[in-house]
């Protein structure tokens, strides 16, 4: 992994492999971003080169120059940050992405200075470097592993002046959490299944301030978690529920986080077509985000109590697999008629939300790769946010957008509930096809409990079916495969209660 240091010294003369600069899209193409003090002759040379080569300054553009006057580095990279527009209004996020694109162009190199802009973005640049330098190479064979280039070894982030707090340290904790979530998602489903997922989290929690409780199938049975058990019963690899507790002294609030952890979603008996199944190792990305963020919050010593619930099961077609027509009894006693075994996520999440409710936290936030409908509605890069409380929906959406995770609020209209009436059980778990993302959320809402005042606990649901897994090529600091979607949003959300 790339090591990061902050520097406020003279960077232009630094004897490193590469100097990374930022450009923006001006009237006539790329112009150097403000906030980097380059020697005059260097500035003039780079500006001239950008103009001559017709660089645009758009996001992910990387212009390479060698032998730049006044520069100690052998290579200068000018990375586009695009235009400040409605799609990415936050300059920090544009620099985070540029840092990611820059570091991806520097694999195999030893050292680089990133001088992208003013020091207020140093933390974002550091995150972009650490996230963009991610590569999942655990399963490469010897020959291929030997040929694979290592990520940039060391990066100095140029940041003039003083910073608030330990900018590099914080970026390292946050990026490490995102990278852990990516590793979990990328690990193939024959290796990562409920038992090994729980093991991985407990290994990582050793020595931390997070305590763990793992329920196996027998315990889930005696605790009445019929949703998780029903989904998991078609697999030879039985389900687990992991409860993670972080309870700092003097906590200002209590937040419960519930994550969908389907380690592989075949669809069950309502089996998916092969093409829809190939990426379904990503169906535990919500649980990965919860696991990674709870551990990071403890490491950051955020003064908020957080309980994480990882609802882990494999949705398979074994001879005991759940059938359409089955009626299962969920945590809390409600009965659900099974309609489509591929709508398994809401079943495991319902048990998790019911369990979380029993602790009467100030808010419950769940995160799940829940519906294909979310991908249709919001695309591959935006998470859908729903809630039983407008203020909480806003809070979650804002927290995510503030740290560069695109999030969009969606409604939960009352009339949706009717389509889940069942003649034989308390409710069924699917309803109208229209508004499928909201139908799934409406089902979850049924399992949110009441607080001491007798009203519903504030609850919000995040659908990350789009952004959790990048099937296309890398962009910014987002690699192909697991993205770690939700980790930074959940950390920011918890911090908003501190
Ligand atoms: N895990 C899928 C949702 C999904 C789709 C995640 C694409 C990531 C990318 C979920 O379990 C599912 O299969 N949902 C069904 C629900 C339907 C049967 C009501 C869907 O969206 O088609
Ligand atoms: Mn499914
Ligand atoms: Zn699923």
Coordinates of C-alpha atoms and ligand atoms in Angstrom, one line a residue:
X1 CA 0.0 0.0 0.0
X2 CA 1.2 3.5 -0.8
X3 CA 2.6 5.4 2.2
X4 CA 1.5 9.0 2.6
X5 CA 3.3 12.0 4.1
X6 CA 2.3 15.6 4.1
X7 CA 4.8 18.2 3.0
X8 CA 4.8 21.9 2.9
X9 CA 8.3 22.3 1.6
X10 CA 9.5 23.3 -1.9
X11 CA 8.0 20.5 -4.0
X12 CA 9.0 21.6 -7.6
X13 CA 12.6 20.7 -7.1
X14 CA 11.9 17.4 -5.2
X15 CA 13.9 14.5 -6.7
X16 CA 11.0 12.1 -7.1
X17 CA 9.8 9.9 -10.0
X18 CA 6.8 12.1 -10.7
X19 CA 5.1 15.4 -9.9
X20 CA 1.3 15.3 -10.1
X21 CA -0.5 18.5 -10.9
X22 CA -4.2 19.2 -11.5
X23 CA -5.9 21.0 -14.3
X24 CA -9.5 22.2 -14.7
X25 CA -11.6 22.7 -17.8
X26 CA -11.4 26.4 -18.8
X27 CA -13.0 28.3 -21.7
X28 CA -10.3 27.0 -24.2
X29 CA -9.4 23.7 -22.7
X30 CA -7.2 22.6 -19.7
X31 CA -5.7 25.2 -17.4
X32 CA -3.6 24.5 -14.3
X33 CA -5.6 24.4 -11.1
X34 CA -5.2 27.3 -8.7
X35 CA -3.4 26.9 -5.4
X36 CA -0.1 25.3 -6.6
X37 CA 2.8 27.7 -6.6
X38 CA 5.1 26.6 -9.4
X39 CA 8.2 28.4 -10.6
X40 CA 7.2 30.9 -13.3
X41 CA 9.0 29.1 -16.1
X42 CA 7.5 25.8 -15.1
X43 CA 4.0 27.2 -15.1
X44 CA 4.5 28.7 -18.5
X45 CA 5.9 25.5 -20.0
X46 CA 3.1 23.3 -18.7
X47 CA 0.4 25.8 -19.7
X48 CA 1.9 26.0 -23.2
X49 CA 2.1 22.2 -23.4
X50 CA -1.6 21.8 -22.4
X51 CA -2.7 24.2 -25.0
X52 CA -0.5 22.8 -27.8
X53 CA -1.7 19.2 -27.1
X54 CA -5.3 20.3 -26.9
X55 CA -5.8 18.9 -23.4
X56 CA -9.3 19.4 -22.1
X57 CA -8.9 19.2 -18.3
X58 CA -11.8 16.8 -18.0
X59 CA -12.0 14.2 -15.2
X60 CA -9.7 11.2 -15.6
X61 CA -7.6 12.9 -18.3
X62 CA -3.9 12.3 -17.5
X63 CA -1.3 14.3 -19.5
X64 CA 2.3 13.2 -19.2
X65 CA 5.3 15.5 -19.7
X66 CA 9.0 14.7 -19.4
X67 CA 11.9 17.1 -18.9
X68 CA 9.8 20.0 -17.6
X69 CA 12.1 23.0 -16.7
X70 CA 12.3 23.9 -13.0
X71 CA 11.0 20.5 -11.9
X72 CA 13.1 17.9 -10.1
X73 CA 10.9 15.0 -11.0
X74 CA 11.5 13.0 -14.2
X75 CA 7.9 13.0 -15.1
X76 CA 5.0 15.5 -14.6
X77 CA 1.4 14.3 -14.7
X78 CA -1.3 16.8 -15.2
X79 CA -4.6 15.3 -14.1
X80 CA -8.0 16.8 -15.1
X81 CA -10.5 17.7 -12.4
X82 CA -13.2 18.8 -14.9
X83 CA -15.5 21.7 -14.3
X84 CA -17.3 22.5 -11.1
X85 CA -20.8 21.7 -12.1
X86 CA -24.0 20.2 -10.7
X87 CA -22.8 16.6 -11.0
X88 CA -19.6 17.1 -8.9
X89 CA -20.0 20.5 -7.2
X90 CA -17.5 19.7 -4.4
X91 CA -13.9 20.6 -5.2
X92 CA -12.6 18.1 -2.6
X93 CA -14.3 15.3 -4.4
X94 CA -12.9 16.5 -7.8
X95 CA -9.4 16.5 -6.2
X96 CA -10.0 13.1 -4.6
X97 CA -10.8 11.6 -8.0
X98 CA -7.9 13.3 -9.7
X99 CA -5.5 12.0 -7.1
X100 CA -7.0 8.5 -7.8
X101 CA -6.5 8.8 -11.5
X102 CA -3.0 10.1 -11.0
X103 CA -1.9 7.3 -8.7
X104 CA -3.4 4.7 -11.2
X105 CA -1.1 6.1 -13.8
X106 CA 1.9 5.6 -11.5
X107 CA 1.8 1.9 -10.8
X108 CA 5.3 0.5 -10.5
X109 CA 6.8 3.8 -9.5
X110 CA 8.6 4.6 -6.3
X111 CA 7.9 8.1 -5.3
X112 CA 5.7 11.1 -6.3
X113 CA 4.6 14.5 -5.1
X114 CA 0.9 15.4 -5.4
X115 CA 0.5 19.1 -5.6
X116 CA -3.0 19.4 -6.7
X117 CA -4.3 22.4 -5.0
X118 CA -4.7 24.3 -1.8
X119 CA -4.0 22.5 1.5
X120 CA -7.7 22.4 2.5
X121 CA -8.0 19.4 0.1
X122 CA -5.0 17.5 1.4
X123 CA -7.2 15.0 3.2
X124 CA -9.2 14.3 0.1
X125 CA -6.1 14.0 -2.0
X126 CA -4.6 11.6 0.5
X127 CA -7.8 9.5 0.4
X128 CA -7.8 9.6 -3.4
X129 CA -4.2 8.3 -3.5
X130 CA -4.8 5.5 -1.1
X131 CA -8.1 4.4 -2.7
X132 CA -6.9 4.8 -6.3
X133 CA -3.8 2.7 -5.5
X134 CA -5.9 -0.3 -4.5
X135 CA -5.4 -3.6 -6.4
X136 CA -6.9 -6.9 -5.5
X137 CA -4.2 -9.5 -6.3
X138 CA -4.8 -12.1 -3.6
X139 CA -5.9 -14.8 -6.1
X140 CA -3.4 -14.2 -8.9
X141 CA -1.3 -17.2 -9.8
X142 CA 2.5 -17.1 -9.2
X143 CA 3.4 -16.1 -12.8
X144 CA 0.8 -13.3 -13.1
X145 CA 1.5 -12.1 -9.5
X146 CA 5.2 -11.8 -10.3
X147 CA 4.4 -9.6 -13.4
X148 CA 1.8 -7.5 -11.7
X149 CA 3.1 -4.0 -10.9
X150 CA 2.9 -2.8 -7.4
X151 CA 1.1 0.5 -6.6
X152 CA 3.1 3.7 -6.2
X153 CA 5.3 3.1 -3.1
X154 CA 5.3 6.5 -1.5
X155 CA 3.4 9.7 -2.0
X156 CA 4.0 13.2 -0.6
X157 CA 1.0 15.4 -0.5
X158 CA 2.0 19.0 -0.8
X159 CA -0.1 21.0 1.6
X160 CA 1.0 24.5 2.5
X161 CA 0.2 25.8 5.9
X162 CA -1.4 24.3 9.0
X163 CA -4.1 21.6 9.1
X164 CA -6.9 20.9 11.4
X165 CA -6.0 17.6 13.2
X166 CA -4.2 14.6 11.8
X167 CA -5.2 14.8 8.2
X168 CA -2.9 12.0 6.9
X169 CA -3.8 9.7 9.9
X170 CA -7.5 10.2 9.3
X171 CA -7.3 9.6 5.6
X172 CA -5.3 6.4 6.3
X173 CA -8.0 5.0 8.7
X174 CA -10.8 5.9 6.3
X175 CA -9.1 4.5 3.2
X176 CA -8.1 1.4 5.0
X177 CA -11.7 0.8 5.9
X178 CA -12.8 1.3 2.3
X179 CA -10.1 -1.1 1.2
X180 CA -11.1 -3.7 3.7
X181 CA -14.7 -3.5 2.4
X182 CA -13.4 -3.9 -1.2
X183 CA -11.4 -6.9 -0.2
X184 CA -14.4 -8.6 1.4
X185 CA -16.5 -7.9 -1.8
X186 CA -13.8 -9.1 -4.1
X187 CA -13.0 -12.3 -2.3
X188 CA -14.7 -15.0 -4.2
X189 CA -17.8 -16.7 -2.8
X190 CA -16.2 -20.1 -2.5
X191 CA -13.8 -18.5 0.0
X192 CA -16.0 -15.9 1.6
X193 CA -19.2 -17.3 3.0
X194 CA -21.1 -16.6 6.3
X195 CA -18.7 -18.5 8.6
X196 CA -15.5 -17.1 7.0
X197 CA -17.0 -13.6 6.7
X198 CA -17.6 -13.6 10.5
X199 CA -14.1 -14.9 11.1
X200 CA -12.5 -12.2 9.0
X201 CA -14.4 -9.5 10.9
X202 CA -13.5 -11.0 14.3
X203 CA -9.8 -11.2 13.3
X204 CA -9.8 -7.6 12.3
X205 CA -11.6 -6.6 15.5
X206 CA -8.9 -8.1 17.7
X207 CA -7.3 -5.5 19.8
X208 CA -9.9 -2.9 18.9
X209 CA -12.6 -1.3 21.0
X210 CA -15.3 -3.3 19.2
X211 CA -16.8 -6.4 20.7
X212 CA -18.3 -9.1 18.6
X213 CA -21.1 -11.7 19.1
X214 CA -21.6 -14.3 16.4
X215 CA -24.9 -16.3 16.2
X216 CA -24.8 -19.6 14.3
X217 CA -27.9 -21.3 12.8
X218 CA -28.9 -23.0 16.1
X219 CA -28.8 -19.7 17.9
X220 CA -30.7 -18.0 15.1
X221 CA -33.3 -20.7 15.5
X222 CA -33.7 -20.3 19.2
X223 CA -33.8 -16.5 18.8
X224 CA -36.6 -16.7 16.2
X225 CA -34.7 -15.2 13.2
X226 CA -36.7 -16.9 10.5
X227 CA -35.8 -14.5 7.8
X228 CA -32.1 -15.2 7.9
X229 CA -32.6 -18.9 8.5
X230 CA -35.1 -19.2 5.6
X231 CA -32.8 -17.6 3.1
X232 CA -29.8 -19.6 4.3
X233 CA -31.3 -23.0 4.5
X234 CA -30.7 -23.9 0.8
X235 CA -26.9 -23.7 1.3
X236 CA -24.5 -26.2 2.9
X237 CA -22.8 -23.1 4.3
X238 CA -25.2 -22.0 7.1
X239 CA -26.0 -18.4 8.0
X240 CA -24.6 -16.2 10.7
X241 CA -25.6 -13.0 12.4
X242 CA -22.7 -10.9 13.7
X243 CA -23.4 -8.1 16.2
X244 CA -20.6 -5.5 16.5
X245 CA -20.7 -3.2 19.5
X246 CA -18.7 0.0 19.9
X247 CA -19.7 1.8 23.1
X248 CA -17.3 4.7 23.9
X249 CA -17.7 6.4 27.3
X250 CA -19.8 9.5 27.2
X251 CA -21.3 8.6 23.8
X252 CA -23.5 11.4 22.5
X253 CA -26.0 9.1 20.6
X254 CA -26.6 5.5 19.7
X255 CA -26.6 4.5 16.0
X256 CA -27.5 1.1 14.7
X257 CA -26.2 0.0 11.4
X258 CA -27.6 -3.1 9.6
X259 CA -25.9 -4.6 6.6
X260 CA -27.1 -7.1 3.9
X261 CA -24.5 -9.9 3.8
X262 CA -25.6 -12.4 1.1
X263 CA -22.3 -13.9 0.3
X264 CA -23.7 -15.2 -3.0
X265 CA -27.1 -14.6 -4.5
X266 CA -28.0 -17.3 -7.0
X267 CA -31.6 -16.2 -6.7
X268 CA -32.5 -19.4 -4.9
X269 CA -35.2 -21.6 -6.5
X270 CA -36.3 -18.5 -8.5
X271 CA -32.9 -18.8 -10.0
X272 CA -31.2 -15.9 -11.7
X273 CA -30.0 -16.3 -15.3
X274 CA -26.2 -16.9 -15.6
X275 CA -25.5 -13.3 -16.7
X276 CA -27.3 -11.9 -13.7
X277 CA -25.4 -14.1 -11.3
X278 CA -21.7 -13.4 -12.2
X279 CA -21.4 -10.3 -10.0
X280 CA -23.5 -11.7 -7.1
X281 CA -20.6 -12.2 -4.8
X282 CA -21.1 -8.4 -4.3
X283 CA -24.4 -9.0 -2.5
X284 CA -22.7 -8.7 0.9
X285 CA -21.4 -5.2 0.2
X286 CA -23.8 -3.7 2.7
X287 CA -22.5 -5.9 5.5
X288 CA -18.9 -5.2 4.4
X289 CA -19.6 -1.4 4.7
X290 CA -21.1 -1.9 8.1
X291 CA -18.2 -4.0 9.4
X292 CA -15.5 -1.7 8.0
X293 CA -17.1 1.5 9.2
X294 CA -17.8 0.3 12.7
X295 CA -14.1 -0.7 13.1
X296 CA -13.0 2.6 11.6
X297 CA -15.3 4.6 13.9
X298 CA -13.7 2.9 16.9
X299 CA -10.2 3.6 15.6
X300 CA -11.2 7.2 15.0
X301 CA -12.5 7.3 18.6
X302 CA -15.8 8.9 17.4
X303 CA -17.8 9.6 20.6
X304 CA -21.0 7.9 19.3
X305 CA -22.2 4.4 20.3
X306 CA -22.6 2.2 17.2
X307 CA -24.0 -1.3 17.0
X308 CA -23.5 -3.1 13.7
X309 CA -25.6 -6.1 12.6
X310 CA -24.2 -8.2 9.7
X311 CA -27.0 -10.4 8.3
X312 CA -25.0 -13.2 6.6
X313 CA -26.4 -16.0 4.5
X314 CA -25.8 -17.7 1.1
X315 CA -28.9 -17.8 -1.2
X316 CA -28.7 -21.2 -2.8
X317 CA -30.9 -23.9 -4.3
X318 CA -30.1 -27.0 -2.1
X319 CA -32.8 -29.5 -1.4
X320 CA -33.8 -27.7 1.7
X321 CA -34.0 -24.3 -0.1
X322 CA -36.9 -22.0 0.7
X323 CA -39.8 -22.3 -1.7
X324 CA -42.3 -19.8 -3.0
X325 CA -45.4 -20.4 -0.9
X326 CA -43.4 -21.1 2.3
X327 CA -44.5 -19.0 5.3
X328 CA -41.7 -18.0 7.7
X329 CA -41.9 -16.4 11.1
X330 CA -39.6 -13.5 11.5
X331 CA -37.8 -12.0 14.6
X332 CA -40.6 -10.4 16.5
X333 CA -43.3 -13.0 15.5
X334 CA -44.7 -11.6 12.2
X335 CA -45.3 -14.1 9.5
X336 CA -44.2 -13.6 5.9
X337 CA -45.4 -15.4 2.8
X338 CA -42.4 -16.2 0.4
X339 CA -43.2 -15.2 -3.2
X340 CA -39.9 -14.9 -5.0
X341 CA -36.8 -16.5 -3.4
X342 CA -34.6 -13.9 -5.3
X343 CA -36.1 -11.2 -3.0
X344 CA -33.9 -12.6 -0.2
X345 CA -32.2 -9.5 1.0
X346 CA -35.2 -7.9 2.6
X347 CA -35.8 -11.1 4.6
X348 CA -32.4 -11.2 6.2
X349 CA -32.5 -7.4 6.7
X350 CA -35.9 -7.6 8.4
X351 CA -34.5 -9.8 11.2
X352 CA -31.5 -7.4 11.5
X353 CA -33.7 -4.3 11.7
X354 CA -36.0 -6.0 14.3
X355 CA -33.0 -7.0 16.4
X356 CA -31.6 -3.4 16.1
X357 CA -35.0 -2.0 17.2
X358 CA -34.9 -4.0 20.4
X359 CA -32.0 -1.8 21.6
X360 CA -34.1 1.4 20.9
X361 CA -31.2 3.3 19.3
X362 CA -31.6 6.9 18.3
X363 CA -31.5 5.9 14.7
X364 CA -31.3 2.7 12.5
X365 CA -29.6 2.9 9.2
X366 CA -29.5 -0.1 6.9
X367 CA -27.4 -0.6 3.8
X368 CA -28.0 -3.2 1.2
X369 CA -27.5 -4.2 -2.5
X370 CA -31.2 -4.7 -2.4
X371 CA -32.8 -4.2 -5.7
X372 CA -32.1 -4.2 -9.5
X373 CA -34.8 -1.5 -9.6
X374 CA -32.4 0.9 -7.8
X375 CA -29.8 0.4 -10.6
X376 CA -32.5 1.1 -13.2
X377 CA -33.6 4.3 -11.3
X378 CA -30.3 5.8 -10.2
X379 CA -27.6 4.1 -12.3
X380 CA -24.3 2.6 -11.3
X381 CA -22.8 5.4 -9.2
X382 CA -25.6 6.7 -7.0
X383 CA -27.1 5.2 -3.9
X384 CA -30.9 5.5 -3.1
X385 CA -31.8 6.8 0.3
X386 CA -35.2 6.2 1.9
X387 CA -36.5 6.8 5.4
X388 CA -39.5 7.0 7.7
X389 CA -38.3 10.5 8.7
X390 CA -37.5 13.3 6.4
X391 CA -34.7 14.8 8.5
X392 CA -32.9 11.5 8.8
X393 CA -33.1 10.9 5.0
X394 CA -31.6 14.4 4.5
X395 CA -28.9 13.7 7.1
X396 CA -27.9 10.4 5.4
X397 CA -28.0 11.9 1.9
X398 CA -25.9 14.9 3.0
X399 CA -23.4 12.9 4.9
X400 CA -22.8 10.7 1.8
X401 CA -22.6 13.6 -0.7
X402 CA -20.3 15.5 1.6
X403 CA -17.6 12.8 1.4
X404 CA -18.0 12.3 -2.3
X405 CA -20.5 9.4 -2.3
X406 CA -23.3 10.2 -4.6
X407 CA -26.7 9.7 -2.8
X408 CA -30.2 10.6 -3.8
X409 CA -33.4 10.7 -1.6
X410 CA -36.4 8.7 -2.7
X411 CA -39.9 8.7 -1.3
X412 CA -41.8 5.9 0.4
X413 CA -45.4 6.5 -0.6
X414 CA -48.0 5.0 1.7
X415 CA -49.9 3.2 -1.1
X416 CA -47.0 0.8 -1.7
X417 CA -47.8 -1.2 1.4
X418 CA -51.1 -2.5 0.1
X419 CA -49.4 -4.5 -2.7
X420 CA -47.7 -6.7 0.0
X421 CA -51.0 -7.9 1.7
X422 CA -51.1 -11.7 1.9
X423 CA -54.2 -13.8 2.3
X424 CA -52.4 -16.4 4.3
X425 CA -49.7 -14.5 6.3
X426 CA -49.2 -11.2 7.9
X427 CA -47.7 -10.0 4.7
X428 CA -45.8 -11.2 1.6
X429 CA -42.3 -10.0 0.8
X430 CA -42.8 -8.7 -2.7
X431 CA -45.4 -6.3 -4.2
X432 CA -45.8 -4.2 -7.3
X433 CA -43.0 -4.3 -9.8
X434 CA -43.3 -0.6 -10.3
X435 CA -41.1 1.3 -7.9
X436 CA -39.3 -1.9 -6.9
X437 CA -36.7 -0.1 -4.9
X438 CA -39.4 1.6 -2.7
X439 CA -41.4 -1.6 -2.4
X440 CA -38.4 -3.4 -0.9
X441 CA -37.8 -0.4 1.5
X442 CA -41.5 -0.4 2.5
X443 CA -41.2 -4.1 3.5
X444 CA -38.2 -3.2 5.7
X445 CA -40.1 -0.4 7.3
X446 CA -42.6 -2.9 8.7
X447 CA -39.8 -4.3 10.9
X448 CA -38.7 -1.0 12.5
X449 CA -39.7 -1.0 16.1
X450 CA -40.9 1.7 18.5
X451 CA -38.9 3.9 20.8
X452 CA -39.8 4.6 24.5
X453 CA -42.2 7.4 23.4
X454 CA -44.2 4.7 21.5
X455 CA -43.4 6.2 18.0
X456 CA -41.4 4.5 15.3
X457 CA -37.6 4.7 15.7
X458 CA -36.0 6.9 13.1
X459 CA -34.9 4.6 10.3
X460 CA -33.2 5.1 6.9
X461 CA -32.5 2.6 4.2
X462 CA -29.6 2.9 1.7
X463 CA -29.8 0.9 -1.5
X464 CA -26.3 0.4 -3.0
X465 CA -27.1 -2.1 -5.7
X466 CA -25.7 0.3 -8.3
X467 CA -22.5 1.7 -6.7
X468 CA -21.3 -1.4 -4.7
X469 CA -19.6 -3.1 -7.7
X470 CA -18.0 -1.5 -10.7
X471 CA -18.3 -3.9 -13.7
X472 CA -16.6 -1.3 -16.0
X473 CA -13.1 0.0 -16.0
X474 CA -11.6 2.1 -13.2
X475 CA -12.3 5.8 -12.9
X476 CA -11.1 8.4 -10.4
X477 CA -10.3 6.4 -7.3
X478 CA -12.8 3.7 -8.0
X479 CA -11.4 0.4 -9.2
X480 CA -13.0 -2.4 -11.1
X481 CA -14.9 -4.7 -8.8
X482 CA -15.8 -4.0 -5.2
X483 CA -15.8 -0.2 -4.5
X484 CA -16.3 0.0 -0.8
X485 CA -19.5 2.0 -1.4
X486 CA -21.1 3.2 1.8
X487 CA -18.1 3.1 4.1
X488 CA -17.2 6.8 3.9
X489 CA -20.9 7.7 4.1
X490 CA -21.5 5.7 7.2
X491 CA -18.4 7.1 8.9
X492 CA -19.5 10.7 8.0
X493 CA -23.0 9.9 9.2
X494 CA -21.9 8.6 12.6
X495 CA -19.6 11.6 13.0
X496 CA -22.5 13.9 12.4
X497 CA -23.9 12.7 15.7
X498 CA -20.7 13.5 17.6
Ligands
LIG1 N1 -29.1 -8.9 -4.9 C1 -30.2 -8.6 -5.8 C2 -30.2 -7.1 -6.2 C3 -29.1 -6.6 -7.1 C4 -29.3 -6.5 -8.4 C5 -27.9 -6.2 -6.5 C6 -28.2 -6.1 -9.2 C7 -26.9 -5.7 -7.3 C8 -27.0 -5.7 -8.6 C9 -31.5 -8.8 -5.0 O1 -31.5 -9.9 -4.1 C10 -32.6 -9.2 -6.0 O2 -32.4 -10.2 -6.7 N2 -33.6 -8.5 -6.1 C11 -34.7 -8.8 -7.0 C12 -36.0 -8.5 -6.3 C13 -37.2 -9.0 -7.1 C14 -37.2 -10.5 -7.2 C15 -38.4 -8.5 -6.4 C16 -34.5 -7.8 -8.2 O3 -34.1 -6.7 -8.0 O4 -34.8 -8.2 -9.3
LIG2 MN1 -31.8 -11.8 -4.9
LIG3 ZN1 -29.6 -10.2 -3.3

